[in-house]
Coordinates of C-alpha atoms in Angstrom, one line a residue:
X1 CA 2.3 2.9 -33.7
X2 CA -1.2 1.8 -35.0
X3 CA 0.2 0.9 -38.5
X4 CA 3.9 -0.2 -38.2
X5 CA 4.4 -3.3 -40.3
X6 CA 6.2 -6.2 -39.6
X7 CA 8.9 -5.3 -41.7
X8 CA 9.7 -2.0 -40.0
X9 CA 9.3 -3.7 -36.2
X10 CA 12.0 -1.3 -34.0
X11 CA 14.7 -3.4 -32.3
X12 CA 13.6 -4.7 -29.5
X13 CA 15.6 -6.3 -26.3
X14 CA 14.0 -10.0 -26.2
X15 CA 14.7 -12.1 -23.0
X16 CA 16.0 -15.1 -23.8
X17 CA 14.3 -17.7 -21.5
X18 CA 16.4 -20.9 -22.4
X19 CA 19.6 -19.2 -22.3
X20 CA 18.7 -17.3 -18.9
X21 CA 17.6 -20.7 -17.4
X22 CA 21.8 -21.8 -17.8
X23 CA 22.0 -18.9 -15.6
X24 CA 20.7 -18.5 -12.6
X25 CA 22.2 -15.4 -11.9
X26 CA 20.7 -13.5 -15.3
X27 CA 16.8 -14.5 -14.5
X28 CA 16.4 -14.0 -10.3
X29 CA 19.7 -14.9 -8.7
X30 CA 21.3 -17.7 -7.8
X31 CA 18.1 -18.5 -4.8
X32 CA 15.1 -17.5 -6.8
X33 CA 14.0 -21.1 -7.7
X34 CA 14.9 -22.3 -3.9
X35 CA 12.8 -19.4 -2.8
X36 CA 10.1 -19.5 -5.4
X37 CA 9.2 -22.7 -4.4
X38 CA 9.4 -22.3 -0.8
X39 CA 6.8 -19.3 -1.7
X40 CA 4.8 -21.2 -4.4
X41 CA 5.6 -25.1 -4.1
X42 CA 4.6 -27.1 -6.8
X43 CA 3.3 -24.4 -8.7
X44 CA 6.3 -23.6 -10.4
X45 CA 7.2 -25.6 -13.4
X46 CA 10.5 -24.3 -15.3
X47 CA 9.5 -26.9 -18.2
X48 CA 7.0 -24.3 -19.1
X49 CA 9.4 -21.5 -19.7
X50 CA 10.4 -22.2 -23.4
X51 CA 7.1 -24.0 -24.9
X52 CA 4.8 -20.5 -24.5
X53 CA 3.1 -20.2 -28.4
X54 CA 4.1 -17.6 -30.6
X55 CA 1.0 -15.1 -31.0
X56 CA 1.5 -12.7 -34.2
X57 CA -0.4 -13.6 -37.0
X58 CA 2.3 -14.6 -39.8
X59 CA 1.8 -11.6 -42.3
X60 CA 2.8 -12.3 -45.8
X61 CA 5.5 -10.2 -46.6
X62 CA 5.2 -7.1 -49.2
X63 CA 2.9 -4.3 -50.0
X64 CA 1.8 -2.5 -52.8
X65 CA 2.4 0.6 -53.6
X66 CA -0.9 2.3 -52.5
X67 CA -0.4 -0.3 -49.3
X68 CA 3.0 1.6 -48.4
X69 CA 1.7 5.0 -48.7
X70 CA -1.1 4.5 -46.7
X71 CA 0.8 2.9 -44.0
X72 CA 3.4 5.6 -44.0
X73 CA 1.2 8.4 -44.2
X74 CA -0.8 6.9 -40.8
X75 CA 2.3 6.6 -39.0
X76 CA 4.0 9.9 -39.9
X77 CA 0.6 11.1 -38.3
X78 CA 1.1 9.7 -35.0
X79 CA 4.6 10.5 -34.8
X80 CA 3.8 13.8 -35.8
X81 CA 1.1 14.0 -32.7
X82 CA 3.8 12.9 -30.0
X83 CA 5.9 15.2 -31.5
X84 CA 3.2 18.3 -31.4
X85 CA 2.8 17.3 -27.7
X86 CA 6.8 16.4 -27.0
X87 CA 7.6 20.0 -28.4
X88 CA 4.9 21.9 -25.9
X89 CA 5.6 19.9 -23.3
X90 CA 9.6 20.8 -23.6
X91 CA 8.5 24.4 -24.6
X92 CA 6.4 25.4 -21.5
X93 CA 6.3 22.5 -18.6
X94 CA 9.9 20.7 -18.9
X95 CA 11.2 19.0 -15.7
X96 CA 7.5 19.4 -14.6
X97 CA 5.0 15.9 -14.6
X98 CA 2.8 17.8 -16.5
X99 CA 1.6 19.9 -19.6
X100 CA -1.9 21.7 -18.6
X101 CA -2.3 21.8 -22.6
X102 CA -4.9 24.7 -22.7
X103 CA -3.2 26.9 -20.3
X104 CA 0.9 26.1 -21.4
X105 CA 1.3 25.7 -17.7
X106 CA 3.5 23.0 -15.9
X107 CA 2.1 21.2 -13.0
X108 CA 3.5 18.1 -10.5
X109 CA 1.0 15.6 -9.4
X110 CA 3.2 12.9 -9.7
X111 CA 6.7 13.7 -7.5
X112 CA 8.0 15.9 -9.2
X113 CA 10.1 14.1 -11.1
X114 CA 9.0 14.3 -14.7
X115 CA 6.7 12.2 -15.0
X116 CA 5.8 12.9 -19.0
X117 CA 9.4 12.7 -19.5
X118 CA 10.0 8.8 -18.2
X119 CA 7.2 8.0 -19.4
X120 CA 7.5 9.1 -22.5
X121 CA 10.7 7.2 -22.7
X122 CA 10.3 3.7 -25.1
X123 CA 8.1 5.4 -27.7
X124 CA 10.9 7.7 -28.1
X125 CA 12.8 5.2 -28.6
X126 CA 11.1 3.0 -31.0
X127 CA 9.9 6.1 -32.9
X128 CA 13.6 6.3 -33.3
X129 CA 13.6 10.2 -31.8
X130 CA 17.4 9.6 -30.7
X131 CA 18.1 13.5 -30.1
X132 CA 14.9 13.7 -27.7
X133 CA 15.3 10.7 -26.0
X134 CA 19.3 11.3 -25.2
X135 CA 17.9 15.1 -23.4
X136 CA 15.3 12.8 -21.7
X137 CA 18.3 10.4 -20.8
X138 CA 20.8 13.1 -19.0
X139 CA 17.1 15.0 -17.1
X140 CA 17.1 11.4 -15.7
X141 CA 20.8 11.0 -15.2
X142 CA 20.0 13.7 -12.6
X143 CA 16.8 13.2 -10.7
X144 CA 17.1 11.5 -6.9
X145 CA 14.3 9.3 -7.2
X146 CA 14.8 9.0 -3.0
X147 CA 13.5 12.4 -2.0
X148 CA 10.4 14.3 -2.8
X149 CA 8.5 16.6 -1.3
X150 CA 5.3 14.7 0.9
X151 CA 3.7 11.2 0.2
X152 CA 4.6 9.5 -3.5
X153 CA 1.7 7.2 -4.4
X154 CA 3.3 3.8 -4.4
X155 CA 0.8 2.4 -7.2
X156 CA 1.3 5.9 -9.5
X157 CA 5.2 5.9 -9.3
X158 CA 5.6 2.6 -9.9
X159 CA 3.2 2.0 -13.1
X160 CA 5.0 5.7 -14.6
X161 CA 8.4 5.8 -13.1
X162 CA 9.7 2.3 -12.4
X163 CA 7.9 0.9 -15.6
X164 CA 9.1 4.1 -17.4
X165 CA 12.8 3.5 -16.5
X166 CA 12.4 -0.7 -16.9
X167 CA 11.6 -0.1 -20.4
X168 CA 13.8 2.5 -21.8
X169 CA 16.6 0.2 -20.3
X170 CA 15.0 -2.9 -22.3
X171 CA 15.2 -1.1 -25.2
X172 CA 18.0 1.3 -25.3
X173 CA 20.3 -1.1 -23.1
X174 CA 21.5 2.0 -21.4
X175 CA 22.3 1.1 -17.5
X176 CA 21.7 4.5 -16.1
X177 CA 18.0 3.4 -16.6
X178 CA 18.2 0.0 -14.8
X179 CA 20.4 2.1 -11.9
X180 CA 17.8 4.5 -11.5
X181 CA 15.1 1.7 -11.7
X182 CA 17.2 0.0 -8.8
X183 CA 17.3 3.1 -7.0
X184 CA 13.8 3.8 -7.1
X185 CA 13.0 0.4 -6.3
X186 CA 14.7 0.3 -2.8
X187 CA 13.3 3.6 -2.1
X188 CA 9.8 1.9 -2.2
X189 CA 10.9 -1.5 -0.8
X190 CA 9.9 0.0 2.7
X191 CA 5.9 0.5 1.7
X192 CA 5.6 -2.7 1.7
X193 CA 5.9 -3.0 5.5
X194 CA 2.8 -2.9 6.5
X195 CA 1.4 -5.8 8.7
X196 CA 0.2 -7.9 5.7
X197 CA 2.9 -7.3 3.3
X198 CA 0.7 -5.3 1.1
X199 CA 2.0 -1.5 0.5
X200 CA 0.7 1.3 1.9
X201 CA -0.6 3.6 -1.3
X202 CA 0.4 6.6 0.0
X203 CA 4.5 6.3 1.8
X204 CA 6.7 9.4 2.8
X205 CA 10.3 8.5 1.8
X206 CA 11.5 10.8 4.7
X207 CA 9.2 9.7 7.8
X208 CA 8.9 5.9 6.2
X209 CA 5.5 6.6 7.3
X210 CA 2.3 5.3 5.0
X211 CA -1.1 6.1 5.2
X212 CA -4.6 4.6 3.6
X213 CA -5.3 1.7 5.1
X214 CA -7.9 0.1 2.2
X215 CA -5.9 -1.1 -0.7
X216 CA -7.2 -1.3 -4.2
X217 CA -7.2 -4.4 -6.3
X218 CA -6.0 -2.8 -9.5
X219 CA -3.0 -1.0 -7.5
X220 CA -1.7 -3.5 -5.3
X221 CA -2.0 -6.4 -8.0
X222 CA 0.0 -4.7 -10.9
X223 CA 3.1 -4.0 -9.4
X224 CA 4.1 -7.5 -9.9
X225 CA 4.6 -6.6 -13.4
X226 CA 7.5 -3.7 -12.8
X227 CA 9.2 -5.5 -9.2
X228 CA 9.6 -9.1 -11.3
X229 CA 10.7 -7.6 -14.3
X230 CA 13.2 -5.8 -11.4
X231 CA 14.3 -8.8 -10.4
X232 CA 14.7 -9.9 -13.4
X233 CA 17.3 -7.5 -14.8
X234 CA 18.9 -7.1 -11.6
X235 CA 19.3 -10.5 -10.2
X236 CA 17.9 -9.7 -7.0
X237 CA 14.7 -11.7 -5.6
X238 CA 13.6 -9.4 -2.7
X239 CA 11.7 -7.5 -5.5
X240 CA 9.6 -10.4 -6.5
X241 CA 9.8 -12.0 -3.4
X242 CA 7.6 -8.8 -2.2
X243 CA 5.1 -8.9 -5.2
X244 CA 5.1 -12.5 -4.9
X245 CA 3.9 -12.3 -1.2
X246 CA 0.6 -10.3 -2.6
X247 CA -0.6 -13.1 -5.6
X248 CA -0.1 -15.6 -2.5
X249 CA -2.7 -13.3 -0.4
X250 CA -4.9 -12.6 -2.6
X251 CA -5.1 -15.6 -4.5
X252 CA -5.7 -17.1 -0.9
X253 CA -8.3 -14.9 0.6
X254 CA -11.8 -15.6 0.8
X255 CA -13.9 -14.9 -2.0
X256 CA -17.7 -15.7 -2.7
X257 CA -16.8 -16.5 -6.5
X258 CA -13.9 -18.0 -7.5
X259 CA -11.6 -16.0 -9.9
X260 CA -13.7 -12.8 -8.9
X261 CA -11.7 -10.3 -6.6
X262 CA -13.5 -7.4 -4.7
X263 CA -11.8 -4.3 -5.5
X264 CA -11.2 -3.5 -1.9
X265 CA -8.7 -5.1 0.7
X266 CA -7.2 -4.6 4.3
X267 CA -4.0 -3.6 4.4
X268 CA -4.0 -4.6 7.9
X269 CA -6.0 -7.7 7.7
X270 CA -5.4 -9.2 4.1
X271 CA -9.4 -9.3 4.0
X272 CA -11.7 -7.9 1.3
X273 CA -13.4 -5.3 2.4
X274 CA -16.0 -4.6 0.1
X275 CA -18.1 -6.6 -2.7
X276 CA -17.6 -4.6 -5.5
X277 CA -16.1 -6.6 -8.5
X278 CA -15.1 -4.8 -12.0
X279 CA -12.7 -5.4 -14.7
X280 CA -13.1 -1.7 -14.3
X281 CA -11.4 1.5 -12.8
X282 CA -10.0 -0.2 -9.6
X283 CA -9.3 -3.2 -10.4
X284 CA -8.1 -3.3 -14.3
X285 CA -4.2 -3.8 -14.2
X286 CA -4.7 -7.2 -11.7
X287 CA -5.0 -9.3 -14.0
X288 CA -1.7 -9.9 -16.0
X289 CA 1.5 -12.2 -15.4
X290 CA 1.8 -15.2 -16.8
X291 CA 4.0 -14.3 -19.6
X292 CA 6.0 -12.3 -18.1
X293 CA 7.6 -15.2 -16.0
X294 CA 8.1 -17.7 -19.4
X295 CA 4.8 -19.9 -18.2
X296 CA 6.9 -21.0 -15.4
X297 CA 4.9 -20.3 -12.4
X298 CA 1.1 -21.9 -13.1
X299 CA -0.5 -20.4 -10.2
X300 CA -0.6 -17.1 -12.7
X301 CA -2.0 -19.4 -15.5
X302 CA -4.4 -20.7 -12.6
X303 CA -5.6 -17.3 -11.0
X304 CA -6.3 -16.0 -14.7
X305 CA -8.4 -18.9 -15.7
X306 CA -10.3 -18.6 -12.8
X307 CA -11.0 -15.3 -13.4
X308 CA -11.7 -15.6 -17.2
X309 CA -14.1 -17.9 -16.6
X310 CA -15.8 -16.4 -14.0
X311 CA -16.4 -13.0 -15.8
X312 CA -17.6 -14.9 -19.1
X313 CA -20.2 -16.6 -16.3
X314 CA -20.9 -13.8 -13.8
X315 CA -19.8 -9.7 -15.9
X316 CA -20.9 -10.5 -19.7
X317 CA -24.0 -10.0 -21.4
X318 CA -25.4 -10.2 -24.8
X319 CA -26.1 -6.6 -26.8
X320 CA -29.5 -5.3 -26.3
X321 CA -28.6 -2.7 -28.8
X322 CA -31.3 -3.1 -31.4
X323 CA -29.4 -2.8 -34.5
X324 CA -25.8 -4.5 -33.2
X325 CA -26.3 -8.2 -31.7
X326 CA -23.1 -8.7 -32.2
X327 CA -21.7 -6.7 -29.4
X328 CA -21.2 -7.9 -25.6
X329 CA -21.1 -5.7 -22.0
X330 CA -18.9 -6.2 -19.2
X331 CA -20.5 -5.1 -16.3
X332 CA -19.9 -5.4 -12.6
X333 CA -20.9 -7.3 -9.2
X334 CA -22.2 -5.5 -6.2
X335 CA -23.6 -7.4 -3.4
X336 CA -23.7 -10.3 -5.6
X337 CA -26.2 -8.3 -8.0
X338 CA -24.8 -7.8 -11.8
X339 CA -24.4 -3.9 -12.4
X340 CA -25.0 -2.6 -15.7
X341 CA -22.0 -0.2 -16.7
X342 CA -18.6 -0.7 -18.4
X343 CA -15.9 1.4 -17.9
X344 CA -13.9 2.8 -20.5
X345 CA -10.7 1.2 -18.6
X346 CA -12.3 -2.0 -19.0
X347 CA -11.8 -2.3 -22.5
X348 CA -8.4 -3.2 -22.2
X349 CA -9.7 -6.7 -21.7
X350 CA -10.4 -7.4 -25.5
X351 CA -6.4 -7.3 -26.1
X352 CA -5.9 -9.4 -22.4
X353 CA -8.4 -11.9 -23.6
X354 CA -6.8 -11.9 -27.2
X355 CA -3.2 -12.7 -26.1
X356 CA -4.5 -15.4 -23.2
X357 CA -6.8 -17.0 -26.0
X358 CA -3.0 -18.0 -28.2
X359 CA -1.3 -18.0 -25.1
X360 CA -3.4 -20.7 -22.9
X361 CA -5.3 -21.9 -26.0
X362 CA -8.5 -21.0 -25.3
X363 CA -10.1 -20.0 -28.9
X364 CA -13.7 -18.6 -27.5
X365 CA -12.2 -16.0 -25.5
X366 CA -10.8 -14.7 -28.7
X367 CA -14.4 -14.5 -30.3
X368 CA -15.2 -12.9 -27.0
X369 CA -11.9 -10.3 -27.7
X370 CA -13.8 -9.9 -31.0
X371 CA -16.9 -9.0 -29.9
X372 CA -15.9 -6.6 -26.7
X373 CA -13.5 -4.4 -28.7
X374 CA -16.4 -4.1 -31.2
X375 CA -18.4 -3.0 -28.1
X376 CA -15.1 -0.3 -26.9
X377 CA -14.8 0.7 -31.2
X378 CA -18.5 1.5 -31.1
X379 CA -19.0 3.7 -28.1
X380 CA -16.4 6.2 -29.9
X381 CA -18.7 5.9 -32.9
X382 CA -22.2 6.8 -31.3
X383 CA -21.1 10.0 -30.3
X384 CA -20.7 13.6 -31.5
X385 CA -16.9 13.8 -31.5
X386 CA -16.1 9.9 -32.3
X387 CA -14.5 10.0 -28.9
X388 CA -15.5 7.4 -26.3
X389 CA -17.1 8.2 -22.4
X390 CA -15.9 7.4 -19.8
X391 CA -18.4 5.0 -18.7
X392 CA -21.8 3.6 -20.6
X393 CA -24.9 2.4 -18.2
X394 CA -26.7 -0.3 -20.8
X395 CA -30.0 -1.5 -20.1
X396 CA -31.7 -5.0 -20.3
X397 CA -34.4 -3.5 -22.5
X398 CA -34.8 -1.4 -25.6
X399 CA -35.1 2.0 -24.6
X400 CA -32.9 5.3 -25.0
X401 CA -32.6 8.3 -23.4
X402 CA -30.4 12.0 -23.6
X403 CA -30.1 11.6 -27.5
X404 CA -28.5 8.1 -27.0
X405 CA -28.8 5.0 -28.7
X406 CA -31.4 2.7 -28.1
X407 CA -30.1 0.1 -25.0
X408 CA -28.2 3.2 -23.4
X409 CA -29.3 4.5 -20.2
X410 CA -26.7 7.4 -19.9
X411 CA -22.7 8.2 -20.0
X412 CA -20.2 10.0 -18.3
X413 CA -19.4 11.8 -20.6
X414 CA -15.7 13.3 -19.8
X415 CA -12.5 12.1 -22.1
X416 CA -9.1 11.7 -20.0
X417 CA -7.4 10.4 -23.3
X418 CA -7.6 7.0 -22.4
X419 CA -5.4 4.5 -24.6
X420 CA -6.8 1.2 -23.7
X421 CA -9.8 0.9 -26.8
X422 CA -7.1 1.9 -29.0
X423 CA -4.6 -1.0 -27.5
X424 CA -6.9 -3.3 -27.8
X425 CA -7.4 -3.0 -31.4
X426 CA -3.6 -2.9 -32.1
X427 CA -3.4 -6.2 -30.4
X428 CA -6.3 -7.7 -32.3
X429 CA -4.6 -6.8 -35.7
X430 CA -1.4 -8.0 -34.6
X431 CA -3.3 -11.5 -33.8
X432 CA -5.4 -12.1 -36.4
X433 CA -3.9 -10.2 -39.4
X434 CA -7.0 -8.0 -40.0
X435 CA -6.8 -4.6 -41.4
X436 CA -10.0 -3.4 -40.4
X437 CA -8.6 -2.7 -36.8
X438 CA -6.3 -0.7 -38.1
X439 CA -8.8 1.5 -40.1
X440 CA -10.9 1.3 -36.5
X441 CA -7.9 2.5 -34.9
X442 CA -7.1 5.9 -37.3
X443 CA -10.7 6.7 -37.3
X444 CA -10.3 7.3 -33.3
X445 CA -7.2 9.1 -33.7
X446 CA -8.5 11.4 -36.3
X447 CA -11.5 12.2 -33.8
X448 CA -8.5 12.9 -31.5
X449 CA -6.7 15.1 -34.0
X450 CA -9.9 17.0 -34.7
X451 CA -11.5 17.3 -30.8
X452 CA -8.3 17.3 -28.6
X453 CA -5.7 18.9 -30.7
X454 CA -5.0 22.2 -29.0
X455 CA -1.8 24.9 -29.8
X456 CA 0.8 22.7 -28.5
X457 CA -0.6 19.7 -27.2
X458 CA -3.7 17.5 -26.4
X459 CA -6.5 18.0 -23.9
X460 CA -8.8 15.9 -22.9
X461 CA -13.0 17.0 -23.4
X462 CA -15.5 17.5 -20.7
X463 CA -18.4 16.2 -22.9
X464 CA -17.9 13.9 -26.2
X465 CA -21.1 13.6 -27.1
X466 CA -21.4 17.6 -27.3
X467 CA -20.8 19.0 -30.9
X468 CA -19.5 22.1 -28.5
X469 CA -16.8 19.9 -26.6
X470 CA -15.0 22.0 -24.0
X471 CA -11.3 20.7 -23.6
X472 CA -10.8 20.0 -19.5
X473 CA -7.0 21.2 -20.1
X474 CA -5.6 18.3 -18.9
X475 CA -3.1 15.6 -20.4
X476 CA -2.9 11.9 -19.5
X477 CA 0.7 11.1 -19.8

């Protein structure tokens, strides 16, 4: 998907916000707007809905010749590589979550439902692999998404299961998706009754039971994303009325810096419970929204500025990489004291910050974008493999250590196949037209190709910066 042009963009199921706003009933049901601004008040502003910028660069159309080849070649490539793992996957693990791609073993960590196969769903699709995605459609035809065996983790299921089955309907418009999504939804309505109305993270369908008491910023904050959109194809507000209930506690519970949210919270008090603060594992997938509800509810628009500006004062700092000024950190906050590492997972935040920078107008977070996925694009190219850690540690002075570049303290050195770097630079080509981020964006999948590629699938490595990397026979979905 890293080199599809604009002229060979897959059909895609667009919501029309005008038209839904003549019906109630298409966006939330005929009481969302009573209730949403009972929940919200003033905060919601439906003249927002239809005036949200368009973002894609305008590409000139036509190629040459040597243009086309190029392009083509690059995304047979990829296609190829989902099929390679599609084709081992459906060889050895089918109806399994999981391909252990050393070992051509299947394994459930995720329900047992098949999790590789929803999820695996819309890039069927817009790869336009009809045959595979119509076997996909009749394994889910048949899964109860109500029963499993032990706890489901509500943030897991919902991010791969519900967000699997939400987009294969947008796509395919096929309503056994957006039944199952419905069906799955109701099953995890109940986690949400805990005495705050955040969900439990672990919940036993048969004992409606839940257990962990500590929520985590990054899993009860995303499922906004999957319960509106629920809502929103459904015409039903209990979904969003839920997820809604969560952006009201959080965005109203004490916190020492504006826009900057601890990554752990009470489920039983609606209290942080900790002072760590990362853009990080933990608490990456909070902050998104705004778009998905047309502009219309500015408390999303409001929360993300906050935050936005609070990480540019508080979690970036300038390269002390000798040779590369131009790159930026994003550390963390513990006790109120900056901590130097960045998280591989935090480098989705070039292609948030890209989007919000067109979106909110805001043209210095887009030269921030810049400069971060430079940062993301350079750890894969420091190492052995071209493959980026896990984490970095940078330091405020100019020293190395364990064969590292100047300014680098250490790694973690493990790969999980982690697609947020990669993201990131598809986004910043879409946006600004250049090419280069494509060219960024094959080199890392060649490393992939060359490090990760194993008999029938792709692993992910135990060291990258090891010219001996050991695959840790796992794969990502």
């Amino acid at each position: 998907l890293i080199n599809i042009s604009d002229t060979e963009i897959p059909y895609v199921h667009v919501i029309d916000y005008e038209s839904i706003l003549k019906d109630s009933q298409l966006w939330f049901g005929d009481i969302f707007f009573n209730r949403a601004s009972q929940y919200i008040g003033p905060e919601v502003h439906l003249e927002n809905v239809t005036r949200l910028p368009k973002i894609q660069y305008k590409f000139f159309k036509g190629e040459n010749r040597n243009e086309k080849i190029l392009r083509e070649l690059r995304r047979d490539s990829i296609k190829n590589g989902f099929l390679h793992a599609w084709r081992g996957y459906d060889k050895y693990a089918w109806s399994y979550d999981e391909l252990l791609p050393t070992t051509n073993k299947g394994r459930n960590n995720f329900n047992g439902w098949g999790a590789t196969i929803v999820d695996s769903l819309d890039t069927m699709w817009i790869m336009d692999l009809k045959e595979e995605f119509m076997q996909s459609r009749d394994f889910v035809e048949s899964v109860n998404f109500t029963q499993t065996e032990g706890y489901v983790n509500v943030f897991e299921t919902t991010i791969r299961y519900l967000g699997g089955l939400l987009s294969a309907y947008e796509l395919s418009n096929d309503r056994v998706f957006l039944e199952k999504a419905l069906e799955l939804g109701n099953a995890l309505l109940p986690s949400f009754n805990s005495p705050t109305g955040l969900p439990y993270n672990n919940w036993h369908f048969t004992r409606q039971t839940g257990n962990n008491f500590n929520a985590l910023l990054a899993q009860v904050g995303t499922l906004q994303l999957e319960f509106t959109k629920l809502s929103q194809l459904t015409g039903d507000s209990k979904f969003f009325l839920k997820v809604q209930n969560i952006t009201n506690l959080l965005d109203n519970a004490k916190k020492e810096i504006p826009g900057l949210y601890p990554l752990s919270i009470s489920i039983g008090t609606g209290k942080f419970s900790g002072d760590h603060i990362s853009f990080g594992a933990d608490g990456d997938s909070f902050y998104e929204e705004y778009i998905l509800v047309g502009g219309a509810i500015d408390q999303y628009r409001r929360m993300y500025v906050e935050s936005i500006d609070s990480m540019h004062t508080y979690l970036i700092k300038d390269s002390i990489i000798k040779d590369r000024p131009d790159l930026l950190f994003l550390g963390g906050l513990r006790y109120n004291n900056f901590i130097n590492e960045m998280d591989h997972l935090s480098c989705f935040v070039p292609g948030m910050l890209a989007i919000g920078s067109k979106i909110l107008d805001r043209p210095n977070d887009l030269e921030t974008a810049i400069r971060l996925a430079e940062t993301c694009y350079w750890t894969y190219n420091m190492t052995s493999t071209g493959i980026g850690p896990e984490k970095i540690w940078f330091n405020s002075f100019d020293t190395s250590s364990n064969n590292l570049p100047k300014g680098l303290n250490k790694i973690n050195p493990t790969y999980i196949l982690r697609p947020e770097t990669v993201e990131s630079l598809f986004i910043l080509y879409r946006i600004t037209g250049d090419k280069k981020y494509q060219d960024k964006a094959w080199e890392i999948w060649q490393s992939i190709e060359k490090w990760c590629k194993t008999s029938t699938a792709y692993s992910g490595l135990n060291n990258v910066n090891s010219e001996h990397a050991i695959m840790n026979n796992n794969m990502e979905r």
